[in-house]
Amino acid sequence: MSIERGRFRRLRRLRQTEGLRRLVRETRLNVEDFIYPLFVVHGRGVRREVGSMPGVYQLSVDQLGAEVEELLELGIGAVLVFGIPAQKDELASEAYDPDGIVQRTVRELKKRAPDLVVITDVCNCEYTSHGHCGIVRDGRIVNDPTLELLARTAVSHAEAGADMVAPSDMMDGRVLAIREALDRAGFIEVPILSYAAKYASAFYGPFREAAESAPAFGDRRSHQMDPGNRREALREIETDIEEGADAIIVKPALAYLDVIAAARERFEVPIAAYNVSGEYAMVKAAARNGWIDEQRVVLELLTGIRRAGAQMIITYHAKDVARWLRSGRIGTALEQALLG
């Protein structure tokens, strides 16, 4: 040993008891960090579990009252709304219809819970007959004509009462188009939470079942980011901030923790990470087979996302984590301390 005996660093000293570990813990989770996704459909009395996402449901508007009551009782104060339209067409007409499913949902949520933060996903893929995020011409997704539809959608969400709009389409220039449209319509105070770094990921499969948004042909690699690129993600984030984004999202989360960390080092805006459907489904499947301790794995994963630099986490685990905390079912003092 090159260091004089007894003089080497004893880092274990601060790990000896839970009290000491709690005092020096660097990263903590809080239920208030979570944004819970909602999938809303037309009809009445609909509460349909998504087969690949146990515990996640498609809900009709009349079912939102009970859902909101549960979320608020659990301390979850923000939702991200996805709508499944009654009809689809090539121009995503219901996306910007004043009486569309998202617009109706926003009005109902704000009526029942004025203080709930209602964020709306702004995209076309759920609403187009071809399932793509933009207008399709000659088999290609065209960028600039799509911007008008996205801007109209964002304004219609703001008119319905949305607290924040979240464009997820990855068209170039969409943040600027939405910002200008919101400002012209008098919604200067409505912020934009941009999916700035959204990757063409294999982790979205269960979401496409929940949102009924699988593309009818091809894929989305012409506009979503290549998984091998990190520097490009920083250019995307910088561009969206310059165009008027108030906060940004990195999506997915677990395979892109390095992107979250790099963005946290470089930019001052709030950062959200989307803990996506495939990440959720894998944990649920492994837990149901008895291969993992679900509570500990979920807490560890979400802590890792938070440690990387995300201050908001969009996650389907939100209600489970809140329930574990409220019911005292968290297995050890360590996990309880992780939740602050």
GROMACS .gro file of C-alpha atoms in nm:
model
  340
    1MET     CA    1   0.000   0.000   0.000
    2SER     CA    2   0.148   0.331  -0.110
    3ILE     CA    3  -0.043   0.539   0.145
    4GLU     CA    4   0.056   0.535   0.510
    5ARG     CA    5  -0.151   0.273   0.691
    6GLY     CA    6  -0.472   0.420   0.834
    7ARG     CA    7  -0.453   0.731   0.613
    8PHE     CA    8  -0.639   0.600   0.306
    9ARG     CA    9  -0.986   0.738   0.241
   10ARG     CA   10  -1.261   0.561   0.431
   11LEU     CA   11  -1.562   0.648   0.215
   12ARG     CA   12  -1.765   0.376   0.388
   13ARG     CA   13  -1.782   0.587   0.705
   14LEU     CA   14  -2.079   0.777   0.563
   15ARG     CA   15  -2.261   0.457   0.464
   16GLN     CA   16  -2.279   0.287   0.802
   17THR     CA   17  -2.636   0.378   0.898
   18GLU     CA   18  -2.950   0.482   0.713
   19GLY     CA   19  -2.942   0.816   0.895
   20LEU     CA   20  -2.594   0.892   0.763
   21ARG     CA   21  -2.682   0.773   0.413
   22ARG     CA   22  -2.989   0.992   0.411
   23LEU     CA   23  -2.793   1.298   0.520
   24VAL     CA   24  -2.540   1.271   0.237
   25ARG     CA   25  -2.770   1.145  -0.040
   26GLU     CA   26  -2.715   1.358  -0.350
   27THR     CA   27  -3.028   1.279  -0.551
   28ARG     CA   28  -3.385   1.243  -0.429
   29LEU     CA   29  -3.711   1.169  -0.602
   30ASN     CA   30  -4.032   1.353  -0.527
   31VAL     CA   31  -4.381   1.274  -0.652
   32GLU     CA   32  -4.407   1.640  -0.753
   33ASP     CA   33  -4.139   1.574  -1.018
   34PHE     CA   34  -4.373   1.342  -1.211
   35ILE     CA   35  -4.592   1.408  -1.515
   36TYR     CA   36  -4.848   1.134  -1.578
   37PRO     CA   37  -4.958   1.051  -1.935
   38LEU     CA   38  -5.329   1.018  -2.011
   39PHE     CA   39  -5.482   0.848  -2.317
   40VAL     CA   40  -5.834   0.974  -2.387
   41VAL     CA   41  -6.090   0.835  -2.633
   42HIS     CA   42  -6.441   0.915  -2.750
   43GLY     CA   43  -6.741   0.735  -2.604
   44ARG     CA   44  -6.879   0.686  -2.256
   45GLY     CA   45  -6.783   0.450  -1.977
   46VAL     CA   46  -6.457   0.354  -2.145
   47ARG     CA   47  -6.177   0.232  -1.919
   48ARG     CA   48  -5.978  -0.005  -2.138
   49GLU     CA   49  -5.644  -0.141  -2.019
   50VAL     CA   50  -5.361  -0.130  -2.271
   51GLY     CA   51  -5.252  -0.490  -2.320
   52SER     CA   52  -4.879  -0.419  -2.336
   53MET     CA   53  -4.888  -0.163  -2.052
   54PRO     CA   54  -5.044  -0.314  -1.739
   55GLY     CA   55  -5.206  -0.048  -1.522
   56VAL     CA   56  -5.237   0.206  -1.807
   57TYR     CA   57  -5.581   0.272  -1.957
   58GLN     CA   58  -5.757   0.441  -2.244
   59LEU     CA   59  -6.026   0.656  -2.080
   60SER     CA   60  -6.333   0.834  -2.209
   61VAL     CA   61  -6.390   1.194  -2.098
   62ASP     CA   62  -6.659   1.095  -1.848
   63GLN     CA   63  -6.403   0.878  -1.665
   64LEU     CA   64  -6.161   1.165  -1.606
   65GLY     CA   65  -6.320   1.279  -1.282
   66ALA     CA   66  -6.219   0.967  -1.092
   67GLU     CA   67  -5.876   0.970  -1.256
   68VAL     CA   68  -5.808   1.330  -1.156
   69GLU     CA   69  -5.928   1.268  -0.802
   70GLU     CA   70  -5.685   0.978  -0.770
   71LEU     CA   71  -5.391   1.172  -0.916
   72LEU     CA   72  -5.441   1.470  -0.689
   73GLU     CA   73  -5.487   1.249  -0.382
   74LEU     CA   74  -5.154   1.086  -0.467
   75GLY     CA   75  -4.985   1.425  -0.501
   76ILE     CA   76  -4.934   1.409  -0.879
   77GLY     CA   77  -4.993   1.759  -1.010
   78ALA     CA   78  -4.930   1.739  -1.386
   79VAL     CA   79  -5.059   1.532  -1.678
   80LEU     CA   80  -4.964   1.494  -2.043
   81VAL     CA   81  -5.270   1.441  -2.263
   82PHE     CA   82  -5.282   1.220  -2.573
   83GLY     CA   83  -5.604   1.194  -2.773
   84ILE     CA   84  -5.736   0.911  -2.988
   85PRO     CA   85  -5.976   1.058  -3.246
   86ALA     CA   86  -6.306   0.917  -3.368
   87GLN     CA   87  -6.198   0.955  -3.729
   88LYS     CA   88  -5.866   1.000  -3.905
   89ASP     CA   89  -5.782   1.171  -4.234
   90GLU     CA   90  -5.478   1.287  -4.429
   91LEU     CA   91  -5.483   1.635  -4.273
   92ALA     CA   92  -5.526   1.532  -3.908
   93SER     CA   93  -5.846   1.737  -3.888
   94GLU     CA   94  -5.947   1.636  -3.536
   95ALA     CA   95  -5.611   1.747  -3.399
   96TYR     CA   96  -5.717   2.112  -3.433
   97ASP     CA   97  -6.094   2.069  -3.412
   98PRO     CA   98  -6.226   2.293  -3.129
   99ASP     CA   99  -6.441   1.998  -3.019
  100GLY     CA  100  -6.170   1.735  -3.069
  101ILE     CA  101  -6.090   1.477  -2.808
  102VAL     CA  102  -5.792   1.665  -2.658
  103GLN     CA  103  -5.979   1.995  -2.651
  104ARG     CA  104  -6.274   1.833  -2.473
  105THR     CA  105  -6.036   1.661  -2.232
  106VAL     CA  106  -5.857   1.985  -2.145
  107ARG     CA  107  -6.184   2.163  -2.071
  108GLU     CA  108  -6.300   1.877  -1.849
  109LEU     CA  109  -5.971   1.856  -1.661
  110LYS     CA  110  -5.955   2.230  -1.596
  111LYS     CA  111  -6.319   2.234  -1.484
  112ARG     CA  112  -6.258   1.955  -1.234
  113ALA     CA  113  -5.910   2.056  -1.119
  114PRO     CA  114  -5.814   2.415  -1.205
  115ASP     CA  115  -5.472   2.377  -1.041
  116LEU     CA  116  -5.379   2.057  -1.226
  117VAL     CA  117  -5.105   2.134  -1.480
  118VAL     CA  118  -5.246   2.017  -1.813
  119ILE     CA  119  -4.987   1.965  -2.085
  120THR     CA  120  -5.099   1.861  -2.433
  121ASP     CA  121  -4.904   1.657  -2.684
  122VAL     CA  122  -4.901   1.840  -3.019
  123CYS     CA  123  -4.852   1.601  -3.309
  124ASN     CA  124  -5.042   1.455  -3.604
  125CYS     CA  125  -4.963   1.084  -3.587
  126GLU     CA  126  -5.270   0.984  -3.385
  127TYR     CA  127  -5.497   1.183  -3.619
  128THR     CA  128  -5.370   1.101  -3.968
  129SER     CA  129  -5.502   0.811  -4.171
  130HIS     CA  130  -5.142   0.716  -4.259
  131GLY     CA  131  -5.014   0.745  -3.900
  132HIS     CA  132  -4.729   0.984  -3.973
  133CYS     CA  133  -4.643   1.306  -3.790
  134GLY     CA  134  -4.672   1.532  -4.095
  135ILE     CA  135  -4.844   1.579  -4.426
  136VAL     CA  136  -4.747   1.308  -4.675
  137ARG     CA  137  -4.693   1.386  -5.042
  138ASP     CA  138  -4.567   1.129  -5.290
  139GLY     CA  139  -4.473   0.901  -5.002
  140ARG     CA  140  -4.263   1.167  -4.828
  141ILE     CA  141  -4.332   1.359  -4.507
  142VAL     CA  142  -4.316   1.726  -4.602
  143ASN     CA  143  -4.192   1.967  -4.339
  144ASP     CA  144  -4.312   2.321  -4.397
  145PRO     CA  145  -4.679   2.254  -4.487
  146THR     CA  146  -4.701   2.050  -4.164
  147LEU     CA  147  -4.606   2.350  -3.952
  148GLU     CA  148  -4.938   2.524  -4.013
  149LEU     CA  149  -5.131   2.223  -3.885
  150LEU     CA  150  -4.914   2.198  -3.574
  151ALA     CA  151  -4.957   2.568  -3.501
  152ARG     CA  152  -5.337   2.544  -3.541
  153THR     CA  153  -5.341   2.248  -3.306
  154ALA     CA  154  -5.137   2.425  -3.039
  155VAL     CA  155  -5.362   2.732  -3.053
  156SER     CA  156  -5.675   2.516  -3.024
  157HIS     CA  157  -5.528   2.349  -2.714
  158ALA     CA  158  -5.450   2.687  -2.559
  159GLU     CA  159  -5.803   2.806  -2.636
  160ALA     CA  160  -5.938   2.501  -2.453
  161GLY     CA  161  -5.731   2.595  -2.146
  162ALA     CA  162  -5.407   2.396  -2.173
  163ASP     CA  163  -5.136   2.519  -1.937
  164MET     CA  164  -4.854   2.409  -2.168
  165VAL     CA  165  -4.819   2.264  -2.519
  166ALA     CA  166  -4.565   1.996  -2.607
  167PRO     CA  167  -4.482   1.952  -2.978
  168SER     CA  168  -4.353   1.600  -3.038
  169ASP     CA  169  -4.346   1.580  -3.419
  170MET     CA  170  -3.977   1.670  -3.474
  171MET     CA  171  -4.049   1.889  -3.778
  172ASP     CA  172  -3.787   2.159  -3.832
  173GLY     CA  173  -3.910   2.502  -3.725
  174ARG     CA  174  -4.217   2.387  -3.543
  175VAL     CA  175  -4.134   2.560  -3.215
  176LEU     CA  176  -4.103   2.897  -3.389
  177ALA     CA  177  -4.424   2.840  -3.584
  178ILE     CA  178  -4.613   2.747  -3.266
  179ARG     CA  179  -4.466   3.034  -3.064
  180GLU     CA  180  -4.563   3.290  -3.327
  181ALA     CA  181  -4.913   3.143  -3.363
  182LEU     CA  182  -4.972   3.140  -2.987
  183ASP     CA  183  -4.854   3.497  -2.955
  184ARG     CA  184  -5.074   3.617  -3.243
  185ALA     CA  185  -5.373   3.448  -3.080
  186GLY     CA  186  -5.304   3.624  -2.748
  187PHE     CA  187  -5.153   3.325  -2.565
  188ILE     CA  188  -4.821   3.489  -2.488
  189GLU     CA  189  -4.812   3.329  -2.143
  190VAL     CA  190  -4.860   2.969  -2.261
  191PRO     CA  191  -4.521   2.793  -2.247
  192ILE     CA  192  -4.382   2.538  -2.490
  193LEU     CA  193  -4.235   2.211  -2.361
  194SER     CA  194  -4.058   2.084  -2.670
  195TYR     CA  195  -3.968   1.724  -2.747
  196ALA     CA  196  -3.635   1.863  -2.861
  197ALA     CA  197  -3.437   1.538  -2.866
  198LYS     CA  198  -3.678   1.264  -2.968
  199TYR     CA  199  -3.508   0.955  -3.103
  200ALA     CA  200  -3.631   0.701  -3.358
  201SER     CA  201  -3.649   0.439  -3.086
  202ALA     CA  202  -3.756   0.077  -3.062
  203PHE     CA  203  -3.897   0.154  -2.716
  204TYR     CA  204  -4.220   0.314  -2.848
  205GLY     CA  205  -4.410  -0.003  -2.941
  206PRO     CA  206  -4.653  -0.018  -2.645
  207PHE     CA  207  -4.729   0.356  -2.680
  208ARG     CA  208  -4.839   0.302  -3.039
  209GLU     CA  209  -5.089   0.048  -2.912
  210ALA     CA  210  -5.213   0.291  -2.644
  211ALA     CA  211  -5.237   0.590  -2.880
  212GLU     CA  212  -5.337   0.385  -3.187
  213SER     CA  213  -5.067   0.568  -3.382
  214ALA     CA  214  -4.859   0.308  -3.564
  215PRO     CA  215  -4.758   0.428  -3.914
  216ALA     CA  216  -4.940   0.260  -4.201
  217PHE     CA  217  -4.619   0.245  -4.403
  218GLY     CA  218  -4.250   0.312  -4.353
  219ASP     CA  219  -4.113   0.454  -4.029
  220ARG     CA  220  -4.029   0.788  -3.867
  221ARG     CA  221  -3.654   0.793  -3.912
  222SER     CA  222  -3.672   1.082  -4.159
  223HIS     CA  223  -3.763   1.319  -3.875
  224GLN     CA  224  -3.692   1.147  -3.542
  225MET     CA  225  -3.326   1.137  -3.440
  226ASP     CA  226  -3.077   0.860  -3.511
  227PRO     CA  227  -2.994   0.674  -3.186
  228GLY     CA  228  -2.621   0.710  -3.248
  229ASN     CA  229  -2.617   1.091  -3.232
  230ARG     CA  230  -2.556   1.297  -2.920
  231ARG     CA  231  -2.404   1.619  -3.059
  232GLU     CA  232  -2.699   1.649  -3.295
  233ALA     CA  233  -2.933   1.633  -2.996
  234LEU     CA  234  -2.760   1.935  -2.846
  235ARG     CA  235  -2.804   2.124  -3.174
  236GLU     CA  236  -3.174   2.032  -3.174
  237ILE     CA  237  -3.215   2.152  -2.816
  238GLU     CA  238  -3.027   2.475  -2.883
  239THR     CA  239  -3.239   2.542  -3.191
  240ASP     CA  240  -3.565   2.485  -3.006
  241ILE     CA  241  -3.459   2.715  -2.723
  242GLU     CA  242  -3.366   2.984  -2.974
  243GLU     CA  243  -3.707   2.943  -3.139
  244GLY     CA  244  -3.889   2.991  -2.808
  245ALA     CA  245  -3.905   2.662  -2.618
  246ASP     CA  246  -3.940   2.725  -2.245
  247ALA     CA  247  -3.843   2.370  -2.147
  248ILE     CA  248  -3.731   2.060  -2.335
  249ILE     CA  249  -3.781   1.683  -2.335
  250VAL     CA  250  -3.534   1.405  -2.403
  251LYS     CA  251  -3.713   1.090  -2.521
  252PRO     CA  252  -3.660   0.800  -2.440
  253ALA     CA  253  -3.487   0.830  -2.105
  254LEU     CA  254  -3.292   0.520  -2.006
  255ALA     CA  255  -3.090   0.468  -2.324
  256TYR     CA  256  -3.019   0.843  -2.346
  257LEU     CA  257  -2.904   0.938  -1.996
  258ASP     CA  258  -2.584   1.076  -2.150
  259VAL     CA  259  -2.793   1.315  -2.360
  260ILE     CA  260  -2.984   1.430  -2.052
  261ALA     CA  261  -2.656   1.487  -1.867
  262ALA     CA  262  -2.498   1.675  -2.157
  263ALA     CA  263  -2.805   1.895  -2.195
  264ARG     CA  264  -2.806   1.970  -1.820
  265GLU     CA  265  -2.442   2.080  -1.838
  266ARG     CA  266  -2.498   2.307  -2.136
  267PHE     CA  267  -2.846   2.459  -2.104
  268GLU     CA  268  -3.027   2.641  -1.826
  269VAL     CA  269  -3.385   2.559  -1.927
  270PRO     CA  270  -3.586   2.298  -1.736
  271ILE     CA  271  -3.534   1.945  -1.870
  272ALA     CA  272  -3.790   1.666  -1.874
  273ALA     CA  273  -3.714   1.303  -1.953
  274TYR     CA  274  -3.978   1.073  -2.097
  275ASN     CA  275  -3.958   0.730  -1.933
  276VAL     CA  276  -4.132   0.570  -2.230
  277SER     CA  277  -4.376   0.285  -2.279
  278GLY     CA  278  -4.121   0.018  -2.373
  279GLU     CA  279  -3.913   0.096  -2.066
  280TYR     CA  280  -4.226   0.067  -1.851
  281ALA     CA  281  -4.348  -0.252  -2.018
  282MET     CA  282  -4.016  -0.433  -1.971
  283VAL     CA  283  -4.017  -0.362  -1.598
  284LYS     CA  284  -4.380  -0.474  -1.562
  285ALA     CA  285  -4.320  -0.795  -1.758
  286ALA     CA  286  -4.008  -0.886  -1.562
  287ALA     CA  287  -4.183  -0.812  -1.232
  288ARG     CA  288  -4.485  -1.025  -1.324
  289ASN     CA  289  -4.249  -1.314  -1.395
  290GLY     CA  290  -4.082  -1.271  -1.057
  291TRP     CA  291  -3.745  -1.186  -1.212
  292ILE     CA  292  -3.701  -0.847  -1.041
  293ASP     CA  293  -3.819  -0.653  -0.737
  294GLU     CA  294  -4.043  -0.401  -0.913
  295GLN     CA  295  -4.039  -0.136  -0.642
  296ARG     CA  296  -3.663  -0.127  -0.607
  297VAL     CA  297  -3.601  -0.138  -0.981
  298VAL     CA  298  -3.847   0.144  -1.053
  299LEU     CA  299  -3.702   0.364  -0.782
  300GLU     CA  300  -3.349   0.298  -0.902
  301LEU     CA  301  -3.435   0.373  -1.264
  302LEU     CA  302  -3.618   0.697  -1.184
  303THR     CA  303  -3.339   0.805  -0.951
  304GLY     CA  304  -3.091   0.747  -1.233
  305ILE     CA  305  -3.297   0.969  -1.465
  306ARG     CA  306  -3.313   1.238  -1.199
  307ARG     CA  307  -2.939   1.204  -1.126
  308ALA     CA  308  -2.858   1.251  -1.495
  309GLY     CA  309  -3.013   1.597  -1.476
  310ALA     CA  310  -3.386   1.573  -1.550
  311GLN     CA  311  -3.594   1.774  -1.307
  312MET     CA  312  -3.924   1.647  -1.451
  313ILE     CA  313  -3.999   1.286  -1.538
  314ILE     CA  314  -4.286   1.184  -1.763
  315THR     CA  315  -4.357   0.833  -1.642
  316TYR     CA  316  -4.629   0.568  -1.633
  317HIS     CA  317  -4.484   0.455  -1.299
  318ALA     CA  318  -4.595   0.777  -1.127
  319LYS     CA  319  -4.907   0.639  -0.961
  320ASP     CA  320  -4.734   0.321  -0.847
  321VAL     CA  321  -4.452   0.515  -0.683
  322ALA     CA  322  -4.696   0.751  -0.513
  323ARG     CA  323  -4.905   0.461  -0.386
  324TRP     CA  324  -4.602   0.281  -0.247
  325LEU     CA  325  -4.506   0.591  -0.055
  326ARG     CA  326  -4.855   0.666   0.073
  327SER     CA  327  -4.930   0.309   0.179
  328GLY     CA  328  -4.597   0.249   0.348
  329ARG     CA  329  -4.535  -0.052   0.121
  330ILE     CA  330  -4.186   0.060   0.027
  331GLY     CA  331  -3.971  -0.226   0.144
  332THR     CA  332  -3.677  -0.056   0.318
  333ALA     CA  333  -3.583   0.272   0.475
  334LEU     CA  334  -3.345   0.326   0.185
  335GLU     CA  335  -3.621   0.329  -0.075
  336GLN     CA  336  -3.837   0.551   0.143
  337ALA     CA  337  -3.549   0.798   0.175
  338LEU     CA  338  -3.500   0.798  -0.204
  339LEU     CA  339  -3.845   0.953  -0.229
  340GLY     CA  340  -3.745   1.241  -0.004
   0.00000   0.00000   0.00000
